[in-house]
XYZ file of N, CA and C in Angstrom:
654
model
N 77.033 67.637 243.737
C 75.450 66.695 243.202
C 75.140 66.643 241.982
N 74.848 65.948 241.353
C 74.341 65.938 240.019
C 73.437 66.336 239.657
N 73.015 67.567 239.007
C 71.992 68.019 238.263
C 71.113 67.321 237.577
N 70.005 67.757 237.058
C 69.390 66.911 236.202
C 69.386 68.193 234.892
N 69.363 67.299 234.018
C 69.834 67.623 232.356
C 69.381 68.737 232.300
N 67.714 68.905 232.401
C 66.716 69.876 232.129
C 67.119 71.202 233.017
N 67.843 70.666 234.144
C 67.669 72.276 234.963
C 69.513 72.884 234.485
N 69.927 71.993 234.179
C 71.631 72.289 233.422
C 71.221 73.388 232.263
N 70.439 72.471 231.463
C 69.899 73.249 230.165
C 69.249 74.314 230.544
N 68.419 74.642 230.981
C 67.743 75.777 231.641
C 68.988 77.330 232.173
N 69.931 76.578 232.559
C 71.015 77.683 233.105
C 71.803 77.994 232.055
N 71.711 77.107 230.969
C 72.824 77.299 229.491
C 72.154 78.551 228.768
N 70.769 78.200 229.062
C 69.984 79.343 228.259
C 70.073 80.782 229.306
N 69.813 80.488 230.645
C 70.256 81.764 231.102
C 71.582 82.387 230.898
N 72.233 81.584 230.619
C 73.851 82.249 230.290
C 73.918 82.967 229.122
N 73.045 82.184 228.322
C 73.294 82.845 226.927
C 72.829 84.641 226.795
N 71.534 84.492 227.949
C 70.809 85.497 227.757
C 71.838 86.362 228.494
N 72.439 86.391 229.366
C 73.338 87.288 229.996
C 74.200 87.823 229.235
N 74.686 86.736 228.182
C 75.698 87.125 227.250
C 75.334 88.115 226.754
N 73.930 88.137 225.760
C 73.333 89.056 224.944
C 73.377 90.581 225.367
N 72.859 90.465 227.098
C 72.655 91.952 227.418
C 73.792 92.268 227.961
N 75.102 91.675 228.034
C 76.398 92.380 228.009
C 77.289 92.693 226.925
N 76.659 92.273 225.851
C 76.973 92.794 224.275
C 76.334 93.909 224.355
N 74.961 93.980 224.791
C 74.110 94.605 224.451
C 74.320 96.052 225.061
N 74.778 96.054 226.151
C 75.362 97.213 227.243
C 76.735 97.486 226.454
N 77.276 96.883 226.163
C 78.845 97.643 225.546
C 78.648 98.605 224.185
N 77.239 97.697 223.336
C 76.827 98.617 222.259
C 76.310 100.113 222.725
N 75.058 100.131 223.491
C 74.527 100.913 224.054
C 75.925 102.321 224.770
N 76.899 102.061 225.418
C 78.021 102.944 225.598
C 78.698 102.819 224.354
N 79.020 102.228 224.071
C 80.083 102.987 222.607
C 79.169 103.519 221.862
N 78.020 103.466 221.419
C 77.070 104.281 220.161
C 77.343 105.858 221.370
N 76.613 106.033 222.602
C 76.742 107.081 223.262
C 78.397 107.627 223.153
N 79.379 107.365 223.595
C 80.276 107.632 223.539
C 80.554 108.181 222.129
N 80.388 107.482 221.635
C 80.661 108.157 219.540
C 80.318 109.329 219.633
N 79.219 109.441 219.859
C 78.220 110.558 219.310
C 79.187 111.649 220.429
N 79.228 111.293 221.532
C 80.220 111.917 222.538
C 80.920 113.294 221.944
N 82.045 111.784 221.954
C 83.308 112.957 220.664
C 83.226 113.404 219.602
N 82.408 113.017 218.604
C 81.703 113.751 218.084
C 81.605 115.256 217.565
N 80.761 115.750 219.131
C 80.924 117.747 219.634
C 82.255 117.779 220.333
N 82.641 116.831 221.092
C 83.857 116.759 221.948
C 85.133 115.890 222.094
N 85.643 115.892 220.932
C 86.817 115.175 221.202
C 87.482 114.804 222.492
N 87.547 112.986 222.189
C 87.986 112.821 223.372
C 89.570 111.446 223.105
N 90.605 111.272 223.228
C 91.226 110.325 222.973
C 91.362 109.267 223.851
N 90.941 109.326 224.781
C 90.813 108.411 225.920
C 89.253 107.651 225.229
N 88.105 108.282 225.073
C 86.678 107.378 224.740
C 87.088 107.060 222.965
N 87.747 107.869 222.329
C 88.248 106.873 221.416
C 88.759 106.126 221.431
N 89.829 105.730 222.238
C 90.432 104.317 222.078
C 89.327 103.287 223.107
N 88.676 103.793 224.123
C 87.838 103.168 224.256
C 86.658 102.364 223.462
N 86.383 103.241 222.495
C 85.261 102.452 221.369
C 86.067 101.484 220.326
N 87.276 101.754 220.101
C 88.046 100.914 219.043
C 88.150 99.400 220.034
N 88.608 99.325 221.426
C 88.685 98.388 221.994
C 87.192 97.365 221.991
N 86.129 98.378 222.452
C 84.947 97.586 222.416
C 84.683 97.026 221.022
N 85.242 97.914 219.993
C 85.469 96.970 218.949
C 85.787 95.683 218.415
N 86.791 95.501 219.214
C 87.290 94.253 218.932
C 86.956 93.225 220.224
N 86.502 94.158 221.363
C 86.080 92.811 221.969
C 84.674 92.524 221.964
N 83.759 93.098 220.998
C 82.424 92.520 220.349
C 82.410 91.720 219.851
N 83.536 91.559 219.249
C 83.764 90.484 217.996
C 84.321 89.147 218.842
N 85.016 89.451 219.863
C 85.019 88.162 220.319
C 84.158 87.402 221.056
N 83.277 88.662 221.922
C 82.025 87.864 222.609
C 81.145 87.560 221.424
N 81.060 88.302 220.367
C 79.758 87.218 219.061
C 80.682 86.144 219.435
N 81.566 85.965 218.596
C 82.464 84.530 218.042
C 81.989 83.598 219.456
N 82.486 84.014 220.811
C 82.079 82.897 221.808
C 80.653 82.679 222.284
N 79.480 83.777 221.528
C 78.066 83.487 221.808
C 77.375 82.630 220.801
N 78.279 82.327 219.763
C 77.696 81.831 218.405
C 78.530 80.396 218.696
N 79.672 80.025 219.252
C 80.210 79.243 219.746
C 79.431 78.557 220.648
N 79.112 79.306 221.720
C 78.209 78.442 223.059
C 76.513 78.394 222.064
N 75.954 78.834 221.002
C 75.077 78.455 221.004
C 74.741 77.775 220.196
N 76.113 77.057 219.522
C 76.037 76.098 218.641
C 76.550 74.278 219.565
N 77.299 74.782 220.419
C 77.214 73.839 221.032
C 75.922 73.270 222.044
N 75.210 74.326 222.609
C 74.095 73.870 222.754
C 72.649 73.341 222.166
N 72.865 73.765 220.684
C 72.168 72.658 219.667
C 72.409 71.411 219.660
N 73.990 71.536 219.285
C 74.658 69.859 219.251
C 74.537 69.168 220.167
N 74.285 69.221 221.630
C 74.408 68.773 222.502
C 72.986 68.774 223.559
N 72.522 69.344 223.255
C 70.931 69.485 223.928
C 69.694 69.230 222.847
N 70.032 69.413 221.038
C 69.183 69.411 220.797
C 67.508 70.116 220.855
N 67.495 71.258 221.060
C 66.312 71.951 221.735
C 65.120 72.035 220.772
N 63.936 72.282 220.537
C 62.529 72.483 219.590
C 62.164 73.465 219.832
N 61.550 74.121 218.995
C 60.430 75.007 219.287
C 61.252 75.995 219.565
N 60.263 76.240 221.142
C 60.741 78.164 221.439
C 61.765 77.852 221.999
N 62.681 77.292 221.915
C 64.286 76.851 223.042
C 65.255 77.129 221.494
N 65.099 76.363 220.725
C 65.531 76.315 219.148
C 65.405 77.410 218.915
N 64.390 78.621 218.489
C 64.241 79.631 218.495
C 64.705 80.890 219.346
N 65.132 80.209 220.373
C 65.550 81.450 221.290
C 67.324 81.423 220.945
N 67.315 80.041 220.715
C 68.776 79.755 220.885
C 69.159 80.548 219.164
N 68.556 80.505 218.147
C 68.514 80.868 216.583
C 68.750 82.898 216.993
N 67.635 83.404 217.406
C 67.865 84.342 218.177
C 69.133 85.091 218.828
N 69.136 84.487 219.518
C 70.690 84.794 220.387
C 71.902 85.206 219.207
N 71.908 83.491 218.651
C 72.968 83.941 217.407
C 72.478 85.591 216.263
N 71.360 86.034 216.233
C 70.967 86.988 215.268
C 71.287 88.414 215.912
N 70.504 88.558 217.028
C 70.695 89.601 217.824
C 72.282 89.838 218.085
N 73.129 88.842 218.263
C 74.291 88.772 218.558
C 75.159 89.621 217.152
N 74.947 89.335 216.491
C 75.206 89.649 214.752
C 75.189 91.268 215.129
N 73.845 91.809 215.266
C 73.497 92.946 215.083
C 74.370 93.717 216.133
N 74.218 93.533 217.185
C 75.147 94.014 218.346
C 76.613 94.188 217.995
N 77.122 93.197 217.701
C 78.172 93.546 216.944
C 78.574 94.570 215.934
N 77.232 94.562 214.724
C 77.353 95.587 214.143
C 77.370 96.880 214.148
N 76.407 97.247 215.704
C 76.011 97.799 216.247
C 77.366 98.685 217.007
N 78.314 98.034 217.467
C 79.233 98.497 217.727
C 80.613 98.994 216.713
N 80.010 98.327 215.354
C 81.197 98.234 214.900
C 80.518 100.127 213.877
N 79.401 100.264 213.847
C 78.976 101.559 213.451
C 79.087 102.345 214.318
N 79.576 101.920 215.907
C 79.897 103.462 216.380
C 81.411 103.624 216.566
N 81.898 102.076 216.130
C 83.596 102.431 215.383
C 83.505 104.025 214.525
N 82.718 103.176 213.826
C 82.799 104.377 212.494
C 82.521 105.482 212.691
N 81.296 106.049 213.325
C 81.114 107.416 213.792
C 82.385 108.095 215.100
N 83.277 107.283 215.598
C 84.269 107.442 216.216
C 85.793 107.603 214.862
N 85.672 107.493 214.209
C 86.557 107.717 213.071
C 86.489 109.063 212.680
N 85.193 108.919 212.326
C 84.495 110.152 211.721
C 84.836 111.476 212.813
N 84.768 111.749 214.106
C 84.869 112.371 214.691
C 86.280 112.819 214.981
N 87.091 112.154 214.797
C 88.667 111.974 214.935
C 88.784 112.506 213.515
N 88.500 112.670 212.576
C 88.642 113.464 211.422
C 88.382 115.312 211.373
N 87.289 115.118 212.166
C 86.636 116.252 212.344
C 87.031 117.338 213.177
N 87.680 116.757 214.479
C 88.152 117.015 215.558
C 88.170 118.611 215.346
N 89.237 119.430 214.853
C 89.482 120.134 214.320
C 88.781 121.308 213.422
N 87.364 121.195 212.873
C 86.611 121.365 212.169
C 85.676 122.527 212.993
N 85.036 123.497 212.567
C 83.847 124.170 213.266
C 82.924 123.836 211.875
N 81.636 122.982 212.692
C 80.729 121.951 212.246
C 79.533 123.042 212.420
N 78.581 123.275 211.497
C 77.232 124.190 211.229
C 76.232 123.566 212.155
N 75.581 124.267 212.891
C 74.601 123.891 214.152
C 73.629 123.426 213.383
N 73.076 123.617 212.450
C 71.903 122.740 212.437
C 71.722 121.240 211.974
N 72.583 121.391 211.028
C 72.777 119.544 210.968
C 72.970 118.888 212.140
N 74.354 119.321 212.720
C 74.137 118.496 214.210
C 73.287 118.895 215.430
N 72.420 119.516 215.346
C 71.341 119.500 216.185
C 70.363 118.499 215.405
N 69.849 118.189 214.564
C 69.240 116.932 213.617
C 70.007 115.736 213.990
N 71.598 115.944 213.983
C 72.459 114.512 214.359
C 72.322 114.153 215.412
N 72.251 115.186 216.511
C 71.813 115.199 218.088
C 70.498 114.082 218.371
N 69.828 114.943 217.914
C 67.826 114.548 218.083
C 67.853 113.155 217.062
N 68.310 112.827 215.926
C 68.743 111.453 215.184
C 69.373 110.160 216.429
N 70.599 110.558 217.257
C 71.163 110.094 218.041
C 70.249 109.761 219.365
N 69.743 110.526 219.608
C 68.844 109.993 220.617
C 67.765 109.461 220.601
N 67.079 109.332 219.141
C 65.939 108.272 218.780
C 66.516 107.027 218.428
N 67.703 106.535 218.029
C 68.039 105.627 217.886
C 68.606 104.960 219.057
N 69.115 105.745 220.223
C 69.859 105.123 221.361
C 68.555 104.802 222.043
N 67.359 104.855 221.931
C 66.233 104.615 222.353
C 65.997 103.444 221.970
N 65.985 102.956 220.597
C 65.907 102.339 219.572
C 66.657 101.014 220.237
N 68.013 101.208 220.285
C 68.891 100.146 220.336
C 68.360 99.549 222.068
N 68.401 100.294 222.793
C 68.167 100.083 223.843
C 66.391 99.381 223.849
N 65.344 99.818 223.170
C 64.263 98.753 223.229
C 64.294 97.736 222.340
N 65.279 97.647 221.253
C 65.703 96.402 220.546
C 66.344 95.506 221.178
N 67.407 95.744 222.562
C 67.928 94.807 222.704
C 66.812 94.289 224.323
N 65.919 95.120 224.767
C 65.331 94.582 226.037
C 63.890 94.350 225.603
N 63.992 94.413 223.975
C 62.676 93.589 223.818
C 62.581 92.223 224.104
N 63.684 91.925 223.372
C 64.362 90.268 223.224
C 64.636 89.912 224.352
N 64.855 90.671 225.158
C 65.906 89.474 226.527
C 64.246 89.687 227.321
N 63.454 90.789 227.254
C 62.139 90.488 228.392
C 60.906 89.878 227.529
N 61.626 89.593 226.376
C 60.150 88.912 225.289
C 59.199 89.832 225.045
N 59.211 91.072 225.049
C 58.017 92.018 225.194
C 58.304 92.550 223.778
N 56.650 91.672 223.135
C 56.154 92.054 221.683
C 55.808 93.241 221.280
N 55.032 93.909 222.232
C 54.696 95.436 222.761
C 55.934 96.156 221.782
N 56.885 95.997 223.057
C 57.923 97.167 222.476
C 58.745 96.830 221.329
N 58.809 95.562 220.848
C 59.565 95.009 219.515
C 58.652 95.677 218.176
N 57.654 95.842 218.892
C 56.503 96.439 217.482
C 56.706 97.829 217.708
N 57.145 98.545 218.664
C 56.960 99.832 218.502
C 58.315 100.338 217.678
N 58.593 99.765 217.008
C 60.728 100.104 216.572
C 60.146 100.548 215.202
N 59.533 99.687 214.693
C 59.199 100.231 213.218
C 58.471 102.403 212.928
N 57.819 102.389 213.693
C 57.442 103.497 213.997
C 58.377 104.444 214.644
N 59.260 104.031 215.681
C 60.952 104.826 215.752
C 61.162 105.048 214.658
N 61.598 103.845 213.689
C 62.402 103.876 213.073
C 62.113 105.133 211.746
N 60.474 105.521 211.794
C 59.998 106.206 210.758
C 60.422 107.647 211.026
N 60.649 108.006 212.227
C 61.336 109.152 212.459
C 62.594 109.647 212.257
N 63.405 108.738 212.413
C 64.607 108.663 212.296
C 65.178 108.732 210.815
N 64.268 108.480 209.798
C 64.081 108.361 208.407
C 63.714 109.619 208.114
N 62.982 110.456 208.697
C 62.736 111.773 208.289
C 63.547 112.522 208.778
N 64.187 112.189 210.274
C 65.411 112.956 210.637
C 66.712 112.982 210.139
N 66.916 111.386 209.087
C 67.888 111.196 207.734
C 67.852 112.438 206.810
N 66.729 112.282 206.486
C 66.240 113.370 205.093
C 66.727 114.546 205.556
N 66.360 115.191 206.742
C 66.650 116.505 207.131
C 67.692 117.062 207.281
N 68.441 115.735 208.252
C 69.909 116.295 207.947
C 70.828 116.331 206.489
N 70.746 115.332 205.800
C 70.982 115.375 204.620
C 70.856 116.701 204.008
N 69.896 117.037 203.883
C 68.972 118.367 203.131
C 70.268 119.322 203.927
N 70.210 119.651 204.714
C 70.913 120.486 205.622
C 72.576 120.565 205.487
N 72.986 119.367 205.453
C 74.557 119.222 205.010
C 74.951 119.723 203.661
N 74.033 119.151 203.174
C 73.922 119.527 201.417
C 74.155 121.134 201.211
N 73.301 121.576 201.880
C 72.655 123.400 201.698
C 74.269 123.952 202.499
N 74.621 123.632 203.596
C 75.934 123.669 204.255
C 77.389 123.854 203.181
N 76.926 122.312 202.312
C 78.230 122.696 201.470
C 78.033 123.516 200.494
N 76.484 124.215 199.718
C 76.616 124.744 199.031
C 76.908 126.015 199.088
N 76.848 126.645 200.286
C 77.252 127.781 200.850
C 78.859 128.124 200.996
N 79.163 127.170 201.532
C 80.762 127.003 201.587
C 81.652 125.717 200.904
N 82.027 126.549 199.877
C 82.359 125.053 198.951
C 83.459 124.650 199.541
N 84.485 125.543 200.299
C 85.512 124.504 201.213
C 84.945 123.933 201.631
N 84.127 123.906 202.014
C 83.792 122.821 203.534
C 83.280 121.420 203.133
N 83.108 121.408 201.678
C 82.473 120.160 201.730
C 83.451 118.730 201.612
N 85.149 119.305 201.856
C 85.967 118.150 202.132
C 85.833 117.602 203.779
N 85.145 118.296 204.618
C 84.867 117.947 206.078
C 83.907 117.537 206.127
N 82.698 118.463 205.104
C 81.419 118.124 205.727
C 80.610 116.905 205.511
N 81.480 116.014 204.332
C 81.403 114.886 203.473
C 81.143 113.951 204.558
N 81.877 114.360 205.975
C 81.500 113.281 206.944
C 80.839 112.893 207.748
N 79.837 114.134 207.827
C 78.524 114.310 208.401
C 77.396 113.270 207.590
N 77.950 113.231 206.274
C 76.523 112.011 205.698
C 77.191 110.885 206.302
N 78.177 111.047 206.444
C 78.229 109.581 207.047
C 78.054 109.509 208.153
N 78.144 110.114 209.313
C 77.584 109.771 210.102
C 76.016 109.875 210.368
N 75.285 110.544 209.635
C 73.825 110.530 209.564
C 73.554 109.123 209.012
N 74.090 108.630 207.833
C 73.986 107.379 207.640
C 74.572 105.888 208.487
N 75.357 106.404 209.283
C 75.774 105.324 210.368
C 74.416 105.094 211.490
N 73.975 106.516 211.864
C 72.912 106.465 212.609
C 71.748 105.662 211.751
N 71.680 106.061 210.331
C 69.950 104.985 209.903
C 70.324 103.724 209.746
N 71.759 103.359 209.589
C 72.259 101.676 209.412
C 71.862 101.405 211.340
N 71.985 101.448 211.744
C 72.097 101.289 213.741
C 70.533 101.266 213.856
N 69.642 102.060 213.508
C 68.404 102.428 213.895
C 67.574 100.654 212.968
N 68.097 100.989 212.079
C 67.324 99.403 211.152
C 68.330 98.099 211.749
N 69.108 97.969 212.491
C 69.499 96.771 213.337
C 68.530 96.907 214.275
N 68.141 98.083 214.812
C 66.976 98.010 216.184
C 66.175 97.583 215.675
N 65.678 97.504 214.243
C 64.028 96.722 213.741
C 64.304 95.668 213.628
N 65.613 95.481 213.188
C 65.771 93.737 213.329
C 65.724 92.853 214.440
N 66.031 93.588 215.752
C 66.503 92.904 216.935
C 64.870 92.594 216.996
N 64.126 93.728 216.616
C 62.726 93.711 217.450
C 61.829 92.336 216.415
N 62.198 92.770 215.070
C 61.949 91.533 214.301
C 62.311 90.279 214.413
N 63.348 90.179 215.216
C 63.883 88.451 215.309
C 63.155 87.978 216.797
N 62.866 89.039 217.795
C 61.994 88.944 218.936
C 60.345 88.299 218.365
N 60.172 88.932 217.662
C 58.188 88.658 217.115
C 58.449 87.577 216.422
N 59.439 87.188 215.782
C 59.717 85.964 215.088
C 59.751 84.889 216.208
N 60.548 85.159 217.311
C 61.021 84.529 218.324
C 59.882 83.650 218.900
N 59.081 84.685 219.870
C 57.901 84.419 219.888
C 56.492 83.876 219.355
N 56.517 84.216 218.104
C 55.149 83.832 217.642
C 55.451 82.954 216.306
N 56.643 82.793 215.889
C 57.193 81.890 214.581
C 56.743 82.319 213.417
N 56.101 83.976 212.900
C 55.804 84.274 212.349
C 56.265 85.785 211.824
N 56.593 86.018 210.197
C 57.039 86.971 209.706
C 56.350 88.366 210.356
N 57.196 89.156 210.907
C 56.518 90.239 211.064
C 55.985 91.000 210.378
């Protein structure tokens, strides 16, 4: 039986949403695994994260192609067009989130034999927990079109920024105490930076959600 064009269009939009959610779950799992192997390196998890980096690129390309196809064939307007455009943007942010998880996994591989100082590691754990929460908020504020959740992300990002400054201070103090540690502790500076960038991407997802719903800049 032939479906009405509007029904088919709505089905396509639901499929886009499902695609974004699948990418979001991959990003959440990748980030979680990346921090796990920073503390206890695991070859299998490392390979899984790298595989996720390749998978997310394919998924993002497929999402973009599907979005462009819908725009060309359906010529959506107003809210529907903003939703499709937001799918493209959020997909690119999720692609970058997994890329940052891959970066952390590479650091973990370089540090697997090193004895790392407790204080900066504790700050990185705390930072990672907030970033993980922010990523989840960013994904589901978009999927559920929850503007209140999207607006919480900027306050959460301030917490990450404070922890970033704390971690940087602790790491540099550890370097000053033991000059021989500089060669490997510099990698922890990279982890702090990767987490801070991950939080920024989550904020961008929230901002895109707000724009999609209000057509106003956050």
